[in-house]
Amino acid sequence: MEAKRKREDEIKEKNARKIVILTCGEKGHEALCGAEAAKGGTEEVVGATVLWLVCENITRCVGRLESFNGVTVLQEWVDGSEEAKKLLNHSHKEYEKTVLQEYLPAKKAEFYTKMHSSSSANPKYGNAGTLLTDRVKCLHAHTATHLAGIYNPVGAAVVHALMATDTLSDAVDGSKLLRGAIAAHEKALQDQRGEPTATPITHEEAGKICEKCSKLAETFSTGKAKSGTRRKKKRLH
């Protein structure tokens, strides 16, 4: 019985492999992981999402920005900015190259290339696999990409927003917060002459977002923002 349990534990551990990319600067636990884990119990299969936020505080705070109509606000920015479109497209290419070279074993890389890559029969783009290069999908996926050191304009704007506020309570005008973060990020891009490979976040900077989110998470309860700060989301993907 003991041997059987040990074997089951070994299988479970094997199917739950992950690469810890970032450790939470506040509590020392895992904050960002690369998914080497098998999907459906097979070693060859992997989903389109390879980078995952696993820090509870970051996950909650990014979700809070989504409840502030974040996906729509950021999609409006991308729709109206050729520079943002160019940078997002570049991010997708860097994401694909990085996950294939650094995070996926050979069999999973082969499966990913066949099923999820930009060269597949049904191409997908970026972490979480959008169907179009200029679509804003899950803010957690964009943020995970950026925190992994793969510059992502949407993830960068999310980080700007989180670092620029001391609260995510219902009193916050979430759309205004995000638009202010977009403006600040655009200025930073201008200062760096808008180079696509400029402003990848450093490991130290990524660690600071953990510390900030641990404080922000205390300023709101889990759930949706008040209706005054939230509009119905459009389906964008």
PDB file of C-alpha atoms in Angstrom:
ATOM      1  CA  MET A   1       0.000   0.000   0.000  1.00  0.00           C
ATOM      2  CA  GLU A   2       2.818   2.387   0.924  1.00  0.00           C
ATOM      3  CA  ALA A   3       4.641   1.635  -2.331  1.00  0.00           C
ATOM      4  CA  LYS A   4       1.474   2.268  -4.335  1.00  0.00           C
ATOM      5  CA  ARG A   5       0.877   5.589  -2.573  1.00  0.00           C
ATOM      6  CA  LYS A   6       4.499   6.604  -3.209  1.00  0.00           C
ATOM      7  CA  ARG A   7       4.125   5.764  -6.900  1.00  0.00           C
ATOM      8  CA  GLU A   8       0.901   7.762  -7.118  1.00  0.00           C
ATOM      9  CA  ASP A   9       2.640  10.717  -5.486  1.00  0.00           C
ATOM     10  CA  GLU A  10       5.516  10.431  -7.985  1.00  0.00           C
ATOM     11  CA  ILE A  11       3.081  10.461 -10.911  1.00  0.00           C
ATOM     12  CA  LYS A  12       1.219  13.417  -9.441  1.00  0.00           C
ATOM     13  CA  GLU A  13       4.458  15.323  -8.962  1.00  0.00           C
ATOM     14  CA  LYS A  14       5.588  14.516 -12.503  1.00  0.00           C
ATOM     15  CA  ASN A  15       2.313  15.769 -13.976  1.00  0.00           C
ATOM     16  CA  ALA A  16       2.429  18.938 -11.902  1.00  0.00           C
ATOM     17  CA  ARG A  17       5.927  20.073 -12.883  1.00  0.00           C
ATOM     18  CA  LYS A  18       6.452  23.772 -13.209  1.00  0.00           C
ATOM     19  CA  ILE A  19       9.288  26.207 -13.544  1.00  0.00           C
ATOM     20  CA  VAL A  20       9.320  28.915 -10.890  1.00  0.00           C
ATOM     21  CA  ILE A  21      10.228  32.140 -12.701  1.00  0.00           C
ATOM     22  CA  LEU A  22       9.557  34.687  -9.977  1.00  0.00           C
ATOM     23  CA  THR A  23       9.382  34.406  -6.203  1.00  0.00           C
ATOM     24  CA  CYS A  24       7.159  36.783  -4.243  1.00  0.00           C
ATOM     25  CA  GLY A  25       9.284  39.557  -2.752  1.00  0.00           C
ATOM     26  CA  GLU A  26       6.891  39.905   0.184  1.00  0.00           C
ATOM     27  CA  LYS A  27       6.496  36.340   1.424  1.00  0.00           C
ATOM     28  CA  GLY A  28       9.013  34.324  -0.540  1.00  0.00           C
ATOM     29  CA  HIS A  29       6.451  32.025  -2.149  1.00  0.00           C
ATOM     30  CA  GLU A  30       5.981  31.356  -5.856  1.00  0.00           C
ATOM     31  CA  ALA A  31       4.611  34.346  -7.782  1.00  0.00           C
ATOM     32  CA  LEU A  32       5.014  33.423 -11.441  1.00  0.00           C
ATOM     33  CA  CYS A  33       5.468  30.014 -12.994  1.00  0.00           C
ATOM     34  CA  GLY A  34       6.129  28.574 -16.408  1.00  0.00           C
ATOM     35  CA  ALA A  35       3.789  25.677 -17.034  1.00  0.00           C
ATOM     36  CA  GLU A  36       5.726  22.545 -17.801  1.00  0.00           C
ATOM     37  CA  ALA A  37       2.808  20.627 -16.322  1.00  0.00           C
ATOM     38  CA  ALA A  38       1.036  18.116 -18.518  1.00  0.00           C
ATOM     39  CA  LYS A  39      -2.532  18.819 -19.568  1.00  0.00           C
ATOM     40  CA  GLY A  40      -4.891  15.889 -19.331  1.00  0.00           C
ATOM     41  CA  GLY A  41      -2.234  13.682 -17.779  1.00  0.00           C
ATOM     42  CA  THR A  42      -0.106  13.324 -20.933  1.00  0.00           C
ATOM     43  CA  GLU A  43       3.437  14.558 -21.240  1.00  0.00           C
ATOM     44  CA  GLU A  44       3.060  15.688 -24.866  1.00  0.00           C
ATOM     45  CA  VAL A  45       0.115  18.064 -24.468  1.00  0.00           C
ATOM     46  CA  VAL A  46       0.289  21.709 -23.403  1.00  0.00           C
ATOM     47  CA  GLY A  47      -2.220  24.551 -23.585  1.00  0.00           C
ATOM     48  CA  ALA A  48      -1.749  27.967 -25.183  1.00  0.00           C
ATOM     49  CA  THR A  49      -1.148  29.504 -21.735  1.00  0.00           C
ATOM     50  CA  VAL A  50       2.367  28.710 -20.557  1.00  0.00           C
ATOM     51  CA  LEU A  51       3.016  31.536 -18.077  1.00  0.00           C
ATOM     52  CA  TRP A  52       0.821  31.712 -14.968  1.00  0.00           C
ATOM     53  CA  LEU A  53       0.454  34.174 -12.111  1.00  0.00           C
ATOM     54  CA  VAL A  54       0.316  32.095  -8.942  1.00  0.00           C
ATOM     55  CA  CYS A  55       0.737  34.780  -6.265  1.00  0.00           C
ATOM     56  CA  GLU A  56      -2.697  35.189  -4.715  1.00  0.00           C
ATOM     57  CA  ASN A  57      -2.227  38.930  -4.125  1.00  0.00           C
ATOM     58  CA  ILE A  58      -1.145  39.724  -7.680  1.00  0.00           C
ATOM     59  CA  THR A  59      -3.905  37.533  -9.083  1.00  0.00           C
ATOM     60  CA  ARG A  60      -6.561  39.296  -6.982  1.00  0.00           C
ATOM     61  CA  CYS A  61      -5.297  42.786  -7.830  1.00  0.00           C
ATOM     62  CA  VAL A  62      -5.144  42.136 -11.560  1.00  0.00           C
ATOM     63  CA  GLY A  63      -8.629  40.639 -11.339  1.00  0.00           C
ATOM     64  CA  ARG A  64      -9.740  43.800  -9.560  1.00  0.00           C
ATOM     65  CA  LEU A  65      -8.528  45.887 -12.510  1.00  0.00           C
ATOM     66  CA  GLU A  66     -10.498  43.614 -14.819  1.00  0.00           C
ATOM     67  CA  SER A  67     -13.599  44.339 -12.742  1.00  0.00           C
ATOM     68  CA  PHE A  68     -12.876  48.044 -13.308  1.00  0.00           C
ATOM     69  CA  ASN A  69     -13.552  47.438 -17.009  1.00  0.00           C
ATOM     70  CA  GLY A  70      -9.841  46.948 -17.582  1.00  0.00           C
ATOM     71  CA  VAL A  71     -10.011  44.739 -20.684  1.00  0.00           C
ATOM     72  CA  THR A  72     -12.198  47.225 -22.552  1.00  0.00           C
ATOM     73  CA  VAL A  73     -10.131  50.276 -21.527  1.00  0.00           C
ATOM     74  CA  LEU A  74      -6.900  48.634 -22.622  1.00  0.00           C
ATOM     75  CA  GLN A  75      -8.439  47.336 -25.855  1.00  0.00           C
ATOM     76  CA  GLU A  76      -9.556  50.869 -26.693  1.00  0.00           C
ATOM     77  CA  TRP A  77      -5.949  52.006 -26.213  1.00  0.00           C
ATOM     78  CA  VAL A  78      -4.578  49.307 -28.510  1.00  0.00           C
ATOM     79  CA  ASP A  79      -7.273  49.991 -31.117  1.00  0.00           C
ATOM     80  CA  GLY A  80      -6.333  53.677 -31.202  1.00  0.00           C
ATOM     81  CA  SER A  81      -2.546  53.338 -31.147  1.00  0.00           C
ATOM     82  CA  GLU A  82      -0.445  51.935 -33.976  1.00  0.00           C
ATOM     83  CA  GLU A  83       2.535  51.922 -31.614  1.00  0.00           C
ATOM     84  CA  ALA A  84       0.651  49.786 -29.077  1.00  0.00           C
ATOM     85  CA  LYS A  85      -0.388  47.375 -31.840  1.00  0.00           C
ATOM     86  CA  LYS A  86       3.216  47.068 -33.020  1.00  0.00           C
ATOM     87  CA  LEU A  87       4.505  46.480 -29.494  1.00  0.00           C
ATOM     88  CA  LEU A  88       1.808  43.905 -28.707  1.00  0.00           C
ATOM     89  CA  ASN A  89       2.582  42.002 -31.892  1.00  0.00           C
ATOM     90  CA  HIS A  90       6.287  42.046 -31.038  1.00  0.00           C
ATOM     91  CA  SER A  91       5.460  40.748 -27.548  1.00  0.00           C
ATOM     92  CA  HIS A  92       3.571  37.792 -29.027  1.00  0.00           C
ATOM     93  CA  LYS A  93       6.605  36.859 -31.146  1.00  0.00           C
ATOM     94  CA  GLU A  94       8.961  37.105 -28.173  1.00  0.00           C
ATOM     95  CA  TYR A  95       6.576  35.053 -26.013  1.00  0.00           C
ATOM     96  CA  GLU A  96       6.397  32.256 -28.569  1.00  0.00           C
ATOM     97  CA  LYS A  97      10.165  32.190 -29.045  1.00  0.00           C
ATOM     98  CA  THR A  98      10.820  32.242 -25.288  1.00  0.00           C
ATOM     99  CA  VAL A  99       8.380  29.501 -24.264  1.00  0.00           C
ATOM    100  CA  LEU A 100       9.591  27.203 -27.035  1.00  0.00           C
ATOM    101  CA  GLN A 101      13.254  27.726 -26.178  1.00  0.00           C
ATOM    102  CA  GLU A 102      13.140  28.006 -22.389  1.00  0.00           C
ATOM    103  CA  TYR A 103      10.006  26.549 -20.819  1.00  0.00           C
ATOM    104  CA  LEU A 104       8.754  23.585 -22.838  1.00  0.00           C
ATOM    105  CA  PRO A 105      10.394  20.146 -23.178  1.00  0.00           C
ATOM    106  CA  ALA A 106      10.811  18.859 -26.740  1.00  0.00           C
ATOM    107  CA  LYS A 107       7.519  16.939 -26.991  1.00  0.00           C
ATOM    108  CA  LYS A 108       5.472  19.802 -25.577  1.00  0.00           C
ATOM    109  CA  ALA A 109       7.291  22.317 -27.786  1.00  0.00           C
ATOM    110  CA  GLU A 110       6.407  20.193 -30.798  1.00  0.00           C
ATOM    111  CA  PHE A 111       2.751  20.031 -29.709  1.00  0.00           C
ATOM    112  CA  TYR A 112       2.663  23.787 -29.011  1.00  0.00           C
ATOM    113  CA  THR A 113       4.138  24.577 -32.433  1.00  0.00           C
ATOM    114  CA  LYS A 114       1.577  22.350 -34.155  1.00  0.00           C
ATOM    115  CA  MET A 115      -1.515  23.451 -32.189  1.00  0.00           C
ATOM    116  CA  HIS A 116      -0.957  26.947 -30.800  1.00  0.00           C
ATOM    117  CA  SER A 117       1.851  28.760 -32.596  1.00  0.00           C
ATOM    118  CA  SER A 118       1.506  31.579 -35.125  1.00  0.00           C
ATOM    119  CA  SER A 119       2.543  29.088 -37.824  1.00  0.00           C
ATOM    120  CA  SER A 120      -0.108  26.482 -36.947  1.00  0.00           C
ATOM    121  CA  ALA A 121      -3.225  25.748 -39.010  1.00  0.00           C
ATOM    122  CA  ASN A 122      -5.268  27.804 -36.534  1.00  0.00           C
ATOM    123  CA  PRO A 123      -2.739  30.399 -35.352  1.00  0.00           C
ATOM    124  CA  LYS A 124      -2.916  31.832 -31.848  1.00  0.00           C
ATOM    125  CA  TYR A 125      -0.919  34.702 -30.463  1.00  0.00           C
ATOM    126  CA  GLY A 126       0.667  35.299 -27.084  1.00  0.00           C
ATOM    127  CA  ASN A 127       0.015  33.904 -23.628  1.00  0.00           C
ATOM    128  CA  ALA A 128      -3.558  32.507 -23.499  1.00  0.00           C
ATOM    129  CA  GLY A 129      -3.686  32.425 -27.309  1.00  0.00           C
ATOM    130  CA  THR A 130      -5.699  35.282 -28.820  1.00  0.00           C
ATOM    131  CA  LEU A 131      -7.029  34.750 -32.322  1.00  0.00           C
ATOM    132  CA  LEU A 132      -5.876  38.184 -33.535  1.00  0.00           C
ATOM    133  CA  THR A 133      -2.554  39.893 -32.833  1.00  0.00           C
ATOM    134  CA  ASP A 134      -4.157  43.096 -31.531  1.00  0.00           C
ATOM    135  CA  ARG A 135      -6.688  41.566 -29.120  1.00  0.00           C
ATOM    136  CA  VAL A 136      -6.552  42.172 -25.373  1.00  0.00           C
ATOM    137  CA  LYS A 137      -7.623  39.009 -23.596  1.00  0.00           C
ATOM    138  CA  CYS A 138      -7.086  38.030 -19.951  1.00  0.00           C
ATOM    139  CA  LEU A 139      -5.108  40.724 -18.102  1.00  0.00           C
ATOM    140  CA  HIS A 140      -3.532  37.990 -15.973  1.00  0.00           C
ATOM    141  CA  ALA A 141      -1.980  36.468 -19.116  1.00  0.00           C
ATOM    142  CA  HIS A 142      -0.594  39.803 -20.346  1.00  0.00           C
ATOM    143  CA  THR A 143       0.748  40.623 -16.884  1.00  0.00           C
ATOM    144  CA  ALA A 144       2.365  37.201 -16.481  1.00  0.00           C
ATOM    145  CA  THR A 145       4.130  37.705 -19.812  1.00  0.00           C
ATOM    146  CA  HIS A 146       5.472  41.085 -18.742  1.00  0.00           C
ATOM    147  CA  LEU A 147       6.580  39.908 -15.297  1.00  0.00           C
ATOM    148  CA  ALA A 148       8.465  37.049 -16.965  1.00  0.00           C
ATOM    149  CA  GLY A 149      10.677  39.662 -18.630  1.00  0.00           C
ATOM    150  CA  ILE A 150       8.965  39.509 -22.033  1.00  0.00           C
ATOM    151  CA  TYR A 151       7.906  43.096 -22.657  1.00  0.00           C
ATOM    152  CA  ASN A 152       4.123  43.340 -23.092  1.00  0.00           C
ATOM    153  CA  PRO A 153       2.471  46.773 -23.420  1.00  0.00           C
ATOM    154  CA  VAL A 154      -0.809  45.670 -21.815  1.00  0.00           C
ATOM    155  CA  GLY A 155       0.992  43.954 -18.950  1.00  0.00           C
ATOM    156  CA  ALA A 156       3.203  47.020 -18.539  1.00  0.00           C
ATOM    157  CA  ALA A 157       0.143  49.290 -18.298  1.00  0.00           C
ATOM    158  CA  VAL A 158      -1.374  46.987 -15.656  1.00  0.00           C
ATOM    159  CA  VAL A 159       1.849  47.163 -13.639  1.00  0.00           C
ATOM    160  CA  HIS A 160       1.890  50.968 -13.965  1.00  0.00           C
ATOM    161  CA  ALA A 161      -1.699  51.118 -12.662  1.00  0.00           C
ATOM    162  CA  LEU A 162      -0.985  48.894  -9.666  1.00  0.00           C
ATOM    163  CA  MET A 163       2.157  50.774  -8.735  1.00  0.00           C
ATOM    164  CA  ALA A 164       0.442  54.166  -9.096  1.00  0.00           C
ATOM    165  CA  THR A 165      -2.337  53.641  -6.543  1.00  0.00           C
ATOM    166  CA  ASP A 166      -2.538  52.971  -2.815  1.00  0.00           C
ATOM    167  CA  THR A 167      -6.014  51.474  -2.940  1.00  0.00           C
ATOM    168  CA  LEU A 168      -8.289  49.404  -5.157  1.00  0.00           C
ATOM    169  CA  SER A 169     -11.398  50.104  -3.083  1.00  0.00           C
ATOM    170  CA  ASP A 170     -14.790  50.862  -4.616  1.00  0.00           C
ATOM    171  CA  ALA A 171     -13.962  54.559  -4.281  1.00  0.00           C
ATOM    172  CA  VAL A 172     -11.373  54.257  -7.052  1.00  0.00           C
ATOM    173  CA  ASP A 173     -12.301  55.321 -10.580  1.00  0.00           C
ATOM    174  CA  GLY A 174     -10.781  52.266 -12.227  1.00  0.00           C
ATOM    175  CA  SER A 175     -11.055  53.528 -15.795  1.00  0.00           C
ATOM    176  CA  LYS A 176      -9.322  56.773 -14.844  1.00  0.00           C
ATOM    177  CA  LEU A 177      -6.589  54.843 -13.038  1.00  0.00           C
ATOM    178  CA  LEU A 178      -5.942  52.681 -16.094  1.00  0.00           C
ATOM    179  CA  ARG A 179      -5.982  55.599 -18.532  1.00  0.00           C
ATOM    180  CA  GLY A 180      -3.512  57.430 -16.317  1.00  0.00           C
ATOM    181  CA  ALA A 181      -1.292  54.346 -16.332  1.00  0.00           C
ATOM    182  CA  ILE A 182      -1.509  54.157 -20.122  1.00  0.00           C
ATOM    183  CA  ALA A 183      -0.457  57.808 -20.407  1.00  0.00           C
ATOM    184  CA  ALA A 184       2.463  57.254 -18.023  1.00  0.00           C
ATOM    185  CA  HIS A 185       3.555  54.191 -19.958  1.00  0.00           C
ATOM    186  CA  GLU A 186       3.350  56.007 -23.294  1.00  0.00           C
ATOM    187  CA  LYS A 187       5.583  58.744 -21.878  1.00  0.00           C
ATOM    188  CA  ALA A 188       8.067  56.115 -20.722  1.00  0.00           C
ATOM    189  CA  LEU A 189       8.059  54.652 -24.229  1.00  0.00           C
ATOM    190  CA  GLN A 190       8.721  58.090 -25.729  1.00  0.00           C
ATOM    191  CA  ASP A 191      11.627  58.556 -23.351  1.00  0.00           C
ATOM    192  CA  GLN A 192      13.046  55.258 -24.627  1.00  0.00           C
ATOM    193  CA  ARG A 193      12.221  56.120 -28.246  1.00  0.00           C
ATOM    194  CA  GLY A 194       9.589  53.389 -28.367  1.00  0.00           C
ATOM    195  CA  GLU A 195      11.991  50.530 -28.986  1.00  0.00           C
ATOM    196  CA  PRO A 196      10.002  47.256 -28.852  1.00  0.00           C
ATOM    197  CA  THR A 197      12.717  45.526 -26.863  1.00  0.00           C
ATOM    198  CA  ALA A 198      12.998  48.437 -24.414  1.00  0.00           C
ATOM    199  CA  THR A 199      11.441  48.327 -20.950  1.00  0.00           C
ATOM    200  CA  PRO A 200      11.374  44.574 -20.291  1.00  0.00           C
ATOM    201  CA  ILE A 201      10.793  44.413 -16.568  1.00  0.00           C
ATOM    202  CA  THR A 202      13.732  43.322 -14.412  1.00  0.00           C
ATOM    203  CA  HIS A 203      13.516  40.558 -11.820  1.00  0.00           C
ATOM    204  CA  GLU A 204      13.919  43.126  -9.048  1.00  0.00           C
ATOM    205  CA  GLU A 205      11.141  45.314 -10.441  1.00  0.00           C
ATOM    206  CA  ALA A 206       8.875  42.301 -10.814  1.00  0.00           C
ATOM    207  CA  GLY A 207       9.489  41.419  -7.179  1.00  0.00           C
ATOM    208  CA  LYS A 208       8.317  44.871  -6.095  1.00  0.00           C
ATOM    209  CA  ILE A 209       4.894  44.314  -7.620  1.00  0.00           C
ATOM    210  CA  CYS A 210       4.416  41.398  -5.196  1.00  0.00           C
ATOM    211  CA  GLU A 211       5.096  43.654  -2.251  1.00  0.00           C
ATOM    212  CA  LYS A 212       2.762  46.347  -3.567  1.00  0.00           C
ATOM    213  CA  CYS A 213      -0.058  43.907  -4.289  1.00  0.00           C
ATOM    214  CA  SER A 214       0.144  42.439  -0.793  1.00  0.00           C
ATOM    215  CA  LYS A 215      -0.801  45.902   0.489  1.00  0.00           C
ATOM    216  CA  LEU A 216      -3.375  46.641  -2.225  1.00  0.00           C
ATOM    217  CA  ALA A 217      -5.142  43.326  -1.569  1.00  0.00           C
ATOM    218  CA  GLU A 218      -6.029  44.583   1.894  1.00  0.00           C
ATOM    219  CA  THR A 219      -7.950  47.563   0.469  1.00  0.00           C
ATOM    220  CA  PHE A 220     -10.808  45.671  -1.152  1.00  0.00           C
ATOM    221  CA  SER A 221     -12.906  42.580  -0.651  1.00  0.00           C
ATOM    222  CA  THR A 222     -13.143  39.835  -3.240  1.00  0.00           C
ATOM    223  CA  GLY A 223     -15.912  40.484  -5.701  1.00  0.00           C
ATOM    224  CA  LYS A 224     -16.990  42.899  -8.376  1.00  0.00           C
ATOM    225  CA  ALA A 225     -16.485  46.637  -8.230  1.00  0.00           C
ATOM    226  CA  LYS A 226     -19.523  48.842  -7.715  1.00  0.00           C
ATOM    227  CA  SER A 227     -21.583  49.448 -10.806  1.00  0.00           C
ATOM    228  CA  GLY A 228     -20.444  53.048 -10.956  1.00  0.00           C
ATOM    229  CA  THR A 229     -16.933  51.968 -11.893  1.00  0.00           C
ATOM    230  CA  ARG A 230     -17.827  49.136 -14.182  1.00  0.00           C
ATOM    231  CA  ARG A 231     -19.426  48.809 -17.602  1.00  0.00           C
ATOM    232  CA  LYS A 232     -20.518  45.659 -19.321  1.00  0.00           C
ATOM    233  CA  LYS A 233     -17.558  44.101 -21.110  1.00  0.00           C
ATOM    234  CA  LYS A 234     -17.567  43.656 -24.853  1.00  0.00           C
ATOM    235  CA  ARG A 235     -16.532  40.278 -26.185  1.00  0.00           C
ATOM    236  CA  LEU A 236     -13.149  40.959 -27.741  1.00  0.00           C
ATOM    237  CA  HIS A 237     -11.739  37.523 -28.386  1.00  0.00           C
TER     238      HIS A 237
END
